[in-house]
Amino acid sequence: MFAIWNHKDAAHISRFALLNLQHRGQQGAGISVFDTETSEWSIHKKLGLVNDVFKTNMTMDLLKGNSALAGVHYSSTGYFQDTNGIDPIKYTFIDQSFSICFDGNITNAMSIRRELEKEGTIFFSHSDTELFAHLLRQSQAENMIKKIKDVCRRIEGGYSVVILAEDGIYAFVDPAGLRPLTVGQMNNHNDSYLIASESCVLDSIGAHFVYEMTAGEIIHIDQTGYTLDSHQKSTQLSMVESMEYIYFARPDSTICGVNVYKARKSLGRYLAKEDDITEGDIVMGVPNSSLIAASGYAEEKGLPYDLGLVKNQYIGRTFIEPTQELRELGVKNKLSVISESVKDKVIILIDDSIVRGTTSKQIVQLLIEAGAKEVHLRISSPPILFPNYYGIDMSTSKELIASKFSLEEMADYIGCATLKFLSIDALKEAIALHNPHMSLSLSIFNGDYHAGLGDYKQLFEEQLTSLQLSYLN
Amino acid sequence: MFAIWNHKDAAHISRFALLNLQHRGQQGAGISVFDTETSEWSIHKKLGLVNDVFKTNMTMDLLKGNSALAGVHYSSTGYFQDTNGIDPIKYTFIDQSFSICFDGNITNAMSIRRELEKEGTIFFSHSDTELFAHLLRQSQAENMIKKIKDVCRRIEGGYSVVILAEDGIYAFVDPAGLRPLTVGQMNNHNDSYLIASESCVLDSIGAHFVYEMTAGEIIHIDQTGYTLDSHQKSTQLSMVESMEYIYFARPDSTICGVNVYKARKSLGRYLAKEDDITEGDIVMGVPNSSLIAASGYAEEKGLPYDLGLVKNQYIGRTFIEPTQELRELGVKNKLSVISESVKDKVIILIDDSIVRGTTSKQIVQLLIEAGAKEVHLRISSPPILFPNYYGIDMSTSKELIASKFSLEEMADYIGCATLKFLSIDALKEAIALHNPHMSLSLSIFNGDYHAGLGDYKQLFEEQLTSLQLSYLN
Amino acid sequence: MFAIWNHKDAAHISRFALLNLQHRGQQGAGISVFDTETSEWSIHKKLGLVNDVFKTNMTMDLLKGNSALAGVHYSSTGYFQDTNGIDPIKYTFIDQSFSICFDGNITNAMSIRRELEKEGTIFFSHSDTELFAHLLRQSQAENMIKKIKDVCRRIEGGYSVVILAEDGIYAFVDPAGLRPLTVGQMNNHNDSYLIASESCVLDSIGAHFVYEMTAGEIIHIDQTGYTLDSHQKSTQLSMVESMEYIYFARPDSTICGVNVYKARKSLGRYLAKEDDITEGDIVMGVPNSSLIAASGYAEEKGLPYDLGLVKNQYIGRTFIEPTQELRELGVKNKLSVISESVKDKVIILIDDSIVRGTTSKQIVQLLIEAGAKEVHLRISSPPILFPNYYGIDMSTSKELIASKFSLEEMADYIGCATLKFLSIDALKEAIALHNPHMSLSLSIFNGDYHAGLGDYKQLFEEQLTSLQLSYLN
Amino acid sequence: MFAIWNHKDAAHISRFALLNLQHRGQQGAGISVFDTETSEWSIHKKLGLVNDVFKTNMTMDLLKGNSALAGVHYSSTGYFQDTNGIDPIKYTFIDQSFSICFDGNITNAMSIRRELEKEGTIFFSHSDTELFAHLLRQSQAENMIKKIKDVCRRIEGGYSVVILAEDGIYAFVDPAGLRPLTVGQMNNHNDSYLIASESCVLDSIGAHFVYEMTAGEIIHIDQTGYTLDSHQKSTQLSMVESMEYIYFARPDSTICGVNVYKARKSLGRYLAKEDDITEGDIVMGVPNSSLIAASGYAEEKGLPYDLGLVKNQYIGRTFIEPTQELRELGVKNKLSVISESVKDKVIILIDDSIVRGTTSKQIVQLLIEAGAKEVHLRISSPPILFPNYYGIDMSTSKELIASKFSLEEMADYIGCATLKFLSIDALKEAIALHNPHMSLSLSIFNGDYHAGLGDYKQLFEEQLTSLQLSYLN
């Protein structure tokens, strides 16, 4: 998500911002623009990558205005082709208009929705963004800040929300601060402020850092600057989603004072420290997300780090191949092995996480086929045992391999010589190294759903009994 | 270019092959298919990336047949939107049909074209592929191999050509063997042979290496295997285009017995050997093409190698921004610097080559802005002084910075502390290390256009006088 | 609008129906389909003609199901490109789903909308269809029929509405019956019933007439047949919109027992009867809507009827020409004159109505330029003095030429020798001839807005004072 | 075909011209433009109707220039989707460029093509237009006029060709003048001349008639006017294709001095004169092409003429329906019957021609189902016994019903009470009435292929033996 206020190139700046946030969602993108002079709105959004959605100058020319709100879209559900649900959603009312973007997951969305529908509310999409819109409009509070407080009292989960209104930008984050938002200012336009999901955006649009929102905060931005408020009584330490550091955020972003590049280096180093392996000719990372952790590991261990796997940057979207034989080729084409660099070597392969284990299995197989002597798989995060209910797209617990198998069973399934994960303590320490005044949300590793389980409570408790939780002891 | 004979999934296999050859041309792609059972042809080609051109199962389903010819398209000229000129070009005659793909550049194309037009020949595109088609059809020789020999006698330059005919695949390479073609066989289909521009294709489609064509060879492939012939009297050592090793080919390809990954490592090592610099906190490569040379350099020098620049994989095609301010942002968005890893450091930056120098200038500026103390730029190839007339897309000599400026002037323009290139001798040695029985085409470094200058002769001689050739002494 | 229940080819049948209702709206089209067996919904709608919206078998194949609701779209307002507002609109609720189509105009829509928004209701389009959806959902009545009654109590205007629900089709018409709906049954599928805006659909899909809804009726259709109810206490005679007979409906439709072809013939005959002109070599109609009235006029007068104007069937949508000179050619290209048939003749030209008078002016000019001696313009309806608030797309009163000018001024403006309209009494008689038991809605001719003015009341009264109403006396 | 020289709105004028020539080809359209000031060419062509091909101002804006050549496309063959073959075809040579449009059929095209291919000529399409291009370029004559003469000596058949060259427009017609071209001048631009396939274009673009080309003429047009030449030695009377008058041309066109509207009226009158039927309540024409003949017939007989069939103007292109039941509905939807006007009547139905008889059969059935008492079918042309080899799209002789069946058998197949055709003599007389100094090409009625049979000779002679030629005696 990205929003900017009071800049003549608002739409173009937003397009650049989205290109730098593309890793947060590849299924769709949109920009809505408001012009404070003409009071006119425009919007363009579609399924596809940012570059496909905003392809021509003609499209950009339609987005006239000096303020904008933009988002990339992903969806874990079957509703991914529901164009109405792509952010931002723009609402036109008789008295005013606003557009709205949402990141995260509302755990009690379904019960609220059911309640609202019973009273006659009509939903046009499956998006939680729309839920916010209905709650905001139904609140009879006298201004936007108070309406936001009304809404936050009613919802549970992990979220950050940005609203482009006709009198400025409003944004707010959940009570745990799972997904902080970064506030910036344009370098050459002092009276133009912006807000973004990740700080990597700042550099790329010629802006600098101003403030990072924390747990439960509400912000209002206009040309005069920004005003803070909060929807919770006491100030709380942010508990940032740990997956942001592990693989989700871009390495040139800084979250809660912790630079992601540095965090990943440290994760690699701690992984090495906890690892008593003595073999290993070479350390390799699964491209591209695990390269930094791999180089941290190699540095710590004093082993040579090399490129052995190359990601085919042109594969993009997976094509549904008609036969099994072709499907297998499809998998192979995502990554190529440089045989010359792996042949006859004992390889320590670093990956950032294991979800279902199928990709790891394929990569190990590729290396073995290319002549690697042995592959030791090391994961720069703890085993994922629990589903993510706070908006990081991840499989359900049924598919999480670590919740079903022991370490040995997993290594066996994947086909690696040995397998090792980072410990939860090491994860905490590695991050704390860079900022001791913050906390990590570890729900997927330890099941502590501190921001509430909402409608998922029963489901979660049912699954709990069948989990293989040996790693936690 | 890629062609396969006698495989039921010919079109799907070709699509995979093209995805692995995409780096050789990003402007267009095409697949033509022939079915030996029904004798029916089909073709689909368009401007765009492979993934956009072959987007749906519907498109693939139309390409029915057990043999295929496929190509990716690039064009250095203004004709890039001439769809007729995208390879493969399919020709339908009363007596037979064939489709044809071409790689390289015919240096005397313009004079032949002028001659043919005078006799009434009509050209439908600006493509050299079409020139081959006309010459082949106008040859009154009795069979395809003899027609090919007729054609090769008439043309000059660097080229490789693949023809899908109704009785098999025909292919041939220029007398110098600037661009060898690789012959492969499908692993699970012994009677299915294929030919490809680069060997990296083999693995990705489940095939293995069989033969690599050399200077002046003609090949005919069908289900029984392949037959070789030659269009020149004496056998000559191949003189492979050196840019293939330096930056063009994929690291997992092997050309003329030299693996590209290994070649680049060696180039980096030789660059380090020739370099007497004593400073340097960290070695970085310009992503993605220079990462391997950078790691070779770092290993040789014993300096830490790190990722400091990240390529934005979603930028793709450059959008024409309306204002200068936005255009500058556009440049910035292609690469991001991880400030934390460069701040206050003396950086040795490795790039594979310098053409106009503008990109180098921008990258150095990015690093300095991010806090680098000093940037020492090292190039893993010699200075490019001469235009490439043999089909590698490169600027005209007027734009080649090394042909106008001295080393100091260049460093000054780019903004780096010091600048150094690999020597021609080191380049030759680094490659010879892996296969002493081959030769490199070095025309862009030393002006030796061994495969003929054709229509460019006068132009080249005029330019020669104004070149700054101090590097050659 | 069209809906069918319990037919395996529901979508295909609907497409045919829409092709025969295309004259009722050319801006967009849509079909929503429900499958009673799988309980799955699908929908496809877009701006454009039916043939463009449903262009491929692929599109049709997605519309799987045995019941369907379909509509064509027109809009007099600036919102015509609001795709969300194209009918049918499909709503998905937690407990059920329905899709809905609407024809007509709700005169108090704006006040209801304002009221609902105040309570927090969010509108996604400017369509009155959506208003019905919100009112239906907010009604707490226990079933659909009772909800419909709730809604009808709250709204004013002229309308007919069709809803495809999971337990059958629901439809209802306004208290005046301005736009009756026709119920039919498939010839070869006894248990498949349907409903349509015009009876001309029946023949074209292989169905026969069953029932025509009258003022205030509600109907429920399923495989067992249909059940009637009413949302008003006493039964009222339908007051059909007179413009349906004059120009809107297709000649092969029958509305309220009056066949449109016959009605138009009679209008022509009555026009002739009231006309004491003695000159006239030839009678011509403006194609295509006035050809029948022209032949009725010719028959009554005993004058030769001939084709002199040919409509260019390929012009379609008007292209916005860049210069005045080209714009004038654009107008000329819609109709061509066959000069040979008009040269040196005194022409009696029949048109069905005059709105702004500009088209009449152009046609008369075309005839004069082609050599016609004199053009006498005769209109087969009374002068239009008042805007249509009941859903027939027509100009605002400001643009209605008859509300500003006297007969002589109009003739002068148009450039015809003489001009004459049908009287209101003759209009009533001509229709009554075919069915004495019905009534006509004459609001645009006499200002009698019997179905309520709603939010337009003030506007109407303001305009009233400035009207030129000599024709009414 | 249409071409204009020296007009600033050349492309826009051409678009209007094409809209008025759309009836001559509905499969594709194209405009090529040349700018005499910049010497730049542009072209846009595509499959589809004129309105779809030239849809946006953006497309039109690309067609910059003051001269243009435009064409509509039809094809009777399987090659209709061969985009390369859509006219105009634009050729770029080293020394010059031209674009070319062709109408008609070259009967010896296949033998010439075979000959050219043998010498090495490559064809890019199946279009005869391309044949002209190759022959023109291969002619070594010194100027365009002489080259055209060379080409015409070599080809046989019926044709008219227009070439837009950089020094003006060239056009020529076949030796028989089967398809004369009309030369016009813009009303407000004296130095802007144009050429068109039909004179109906003139009015619609604000131009007037200047000259009509006759048999064997060549014309050159530029801003100074036009110059005539001829490719045959002696002047010959034009023999205009009779189908132009019968159904192909637009009624507001005049060909060889005969207005098509008047010609059709006369055909109807002669049909009535030769018809001794005494019954008949009403005369109806099959819309739209037979309405004029029907009114001529009605006038001559003194019978009432009425509209009973309405063409659905929105059906357009036929959709391929998945089931037989739906396919039958498809047919029904092209024409609707106004039951009220046919019920219990004896109908004399006029159609312009019978090819395969299937449409006639369907129409008669529609009328019978709608309650007609009897249908007497009258055809305003003689029976079609022979294929058209001169470029009017028509079935092969195998499918021509009149060449297989006797009159009674046909009536029986069609289901009409009686069937009668116009005699060949009456056809000749009806046209001669309007211009005695011309002649008609009657090949499809009497087998006199006066412009040569070329490659069709053997085929024709084989078929001749099996024909049912009773009508000719």
mmCIF file of C-alpha atoms in Angstrom, chain A residues 176-276:
data_model
loop_
_atom_site.group_PDB
_atom_site.id
_atom_site.type_symbol
_atom_site.label_atom_id
_atom_site.label_comp_id
_atom_site.label_asym_id
_atom_site.label_seq_id
_atom_site.Cartn_x
_atom_site.Cartn_y
_atom_site.Cartn_z
ATOM 1 C CA ALA A 176 -0.252 -5.311 18.000
ATOM 2 C CA GLY A 177 1.416 -3.363 15.210
ATOM 3 C CA LEU A 178 1.989 -6.517 13.181
ATOM 4 C CA ARG A 179 2.462 -4.484 10.027
ATOM 5 C CA PRO A 180 3.797 -1.002 10.737
ATOM 6 C CA LEU A 181 3.444 1.715 8.082
ATOM 7 C CA THR A 182 6.249 4.099 7.190
ATOM 8 C CA VAL A 183 5.651 7.825 6.767
ATOM 9 C CA GLY A 184 7.893 9.773 4.383
ATOM 10 C CA GLN A 185 8.342 13.180 2.840
ATOM 11 C CA MET A 186 9.349 13.961 -0.746
ATOM 12 C CA ASN A 187 12.905 15.285 -0.947
ATOM 13 C CA ASN A 188 12.141 18.144 -3.283
ATOM 14 C CA HIS A 189 8.583 18.847 -2.148
ATOM 15 C CA ASN A 190 8.491 19.632 1.555
ATOM 16 C CA ASP A 191 4.727 19.816 1.714
ATOM 17 C CA SER A 192 4.186 16.443 0.119
ATOM 18 C CA TYR A 193 3.913 13.546 2.592
ATOM 19 C CA LEU A 194 3.367 9.900 1.896
ATOM 20 C CA ILE A 195 2.791 6.584 3.607
ATOM 21 C CA ALA A 196 3.998 3.136 2.532
ATOM 22 C CA SER A 197 3.935 -0.515 3.581
ATOM 23 C CA GLU A 198 7.704 -0.776 3.292
ATOM 24 C CA SER A 199 10.499 1.742 3.593
ATOM 25 C CA CYS A 200 12.247 0.476 0.445
ATOM 26 C CA VAL A 201 9.783 2.658 -1.422
ATOM 27 C CA LEU A 202 11.291 5.883 -0.051
ATOM 28 C CA ASP A 203 14.554 5.852 -1.970
ATOM 29 C CA SER A 204 12.986 4.745 -5.177
ATOM 30 C CA ILE A 205 10.651 7.735 -5.334
ATOM 31 C CA GLY A 206 13.061 10.363 -4.056
ATOM 32 C CA ALA A 207 11.682 10.606 -0.513
ATOM 33 C CA HIS A 208 13.071 10.296 3.000
ATOM 34 C CA PHE A 209 11.954 8.657 6.212
ATOM 35 C CA VAL A 210 9.876 10.677 8.691
ATOM 36 C CA TYR A 211 8.103 8.318 11.057
ATOM 37 C CA GLU A 212 7.124 4.691 11.511
ATOM 38 C CA MET A 213 3.693 3.985 12.931
ATOM 39 C CA THR A 214 3.444 1.686 15.937
ATOM 40 C CA ALA A 215 0.837 -0.527 17.544
ATOM 41 C CA GLY A 216 -2.688 0.910 17.512
ATOM 42 C CA GLU A 217 -1.837 4.261 15.979
ATOM 43 C CA ILE A 218 -4.053 6.369 13.716
ATOM 44 C CA ILE A 219 -2.518 9.014 11.498
ATOM 45 C CA HIS A 220 -3.892 11.897 9.464
ATOM 46 C CA ILE A 221 -1.704 13.376 6.742
ATOM 47 C CA ASP A 222 -2.185 16.509 4.709
ATOM 48 C CA GLN A 223 0.054 19.229 3.235
ATOM 49 C CA THR A 224 0.794 20.597 6.703
ATOM 50 C CA GLY A 225 2.278 17.338 7.940
ATOM 51 C CA TYR A 226 0.860 14.561 10.068
ATOM 52 C CA THR A 227 -1.120 14.189 13.299
ATOM 53 C CA LEU A 228 -1.110 11.062 15.436
ATOM 54 C CA ASP A 229 -3.850 9.519 17.522
ATOM 55 C CA SER A 230 -4.459 6.009 18.829
ATOM 56 C CA HIS A 231 -7.356 3.598 18.991
ATOM 57 C CA GLN A 232 -6.092 1.840 22.075
ATOM 58 C CA LYS A 233 -5.812 3.151 25.602
ATOM 59 C CA SER A 234 -2.265 2.217 26.584
ATOM 60 C CA THR A 235 0.795 2.310 24.347
ATOM 61 C CA GLN A 236 2.054 -1.114 23.399
ATOM 62 C CA LEU A 237 5.307 -2.348 21.962
ATOM 63 C CA SER A 238 4.898 -3.360 18.317
ATOM 64 C CA MET A 239 5.030 -7.093 17.657
ATOM 65 C CA VAL A 240 6.194 -7.216 14.057
ATOM 66 C CA GLU A 241 5.292 -10.234 11.953
ATOM 67 C CA SER A 242 8.511 -12.275 11.920
ATOM 68 C CA MET A 243 7.997 -13.483 8.340
ATOM 69 C CA GLU A 244 8.636 -9.925 7.145
ATOM 70 C CA TYR A 245 12.260 -10.307 8.209
ATOM 71 C CA ILE A 246 12.544 -13.937 7.213
ATOM 72 C CA TYR A 247 11.401 -13.711 3.599
ATOM 73 C CA PHE A 248 8.575 -11.316 2.849
ATOM 74 C CA ALA A 249 10.005 -7.768 2.954
ATOM 75 C CA ARG A 250 12.633 -6.415 0.583
ATOM 76 C CA PRO A 251 16.225 -6.419 1.908
ATOM 77 C CA ASP A 252 16.533 -2.653 1.490
ATOM 78 C CA SER A 253 13.564 -2.033 3.807
ATOM 79 C CA THR A 254 13.868 -1.224 7.489
ATOM 80 C CA ILE A 255 11.025 -2.317 9.789
ATOM 81 C CA CYS A 256 10.801 -1.160 13.379
ATOM 82 C CA GLY A 257 14.410 -0.015 13.229
ATOM 83 C CA VAL A 258 15.695 -3.346 11.927
ATOM 84 C CA ASN A 259 17.123 -3.395 8.415
ATOM 85 C CA VAL A 260 15.948 -6.516 6.617
ATOM 86 C CA TYR A 261 19.284 -7.138 4.891
ATOM 87 C CA LYS A 262 21.086 -7.049 8.188
ATOM 88 C CA ALA A 263 18.413 -9.175 9.818
ATOM 89 C CA ARG A 264 18.829 -11.871 7.174
ATOM 90 C CA LYS A 265 22.609 -11.822 7.461
ATOM 91 C CA SER A 266 22.207 -12.341 11.199
ATOM 92 C CA LEU A 267 19.698 -15.147 10.705
ATOM 93 C CA GLY A 268 22.290 -16.859 8.504
ATOM 94 C CA ARG A 269 25.023 -16.298 11.075
ATOM 95 C CA TYR A 270 22.904 -17.654 13.961
ATOM 96 C CA LEU A 271 21.931 -20.619 11.826
ATOM 97 C CA ALA A 272 25.647 -21.337 11.341
ATOM 98 C CA LYS A 273 26.365 -20.848 15.010
ATOM 99 C CA GLU A 274 23.733 -23.391 16.024
ATOM 100 C CA ASP A 275 24.944 -25.807 13.340
ATOM 101 C CA ASP A 276 27.668 -28.290 14.256
#
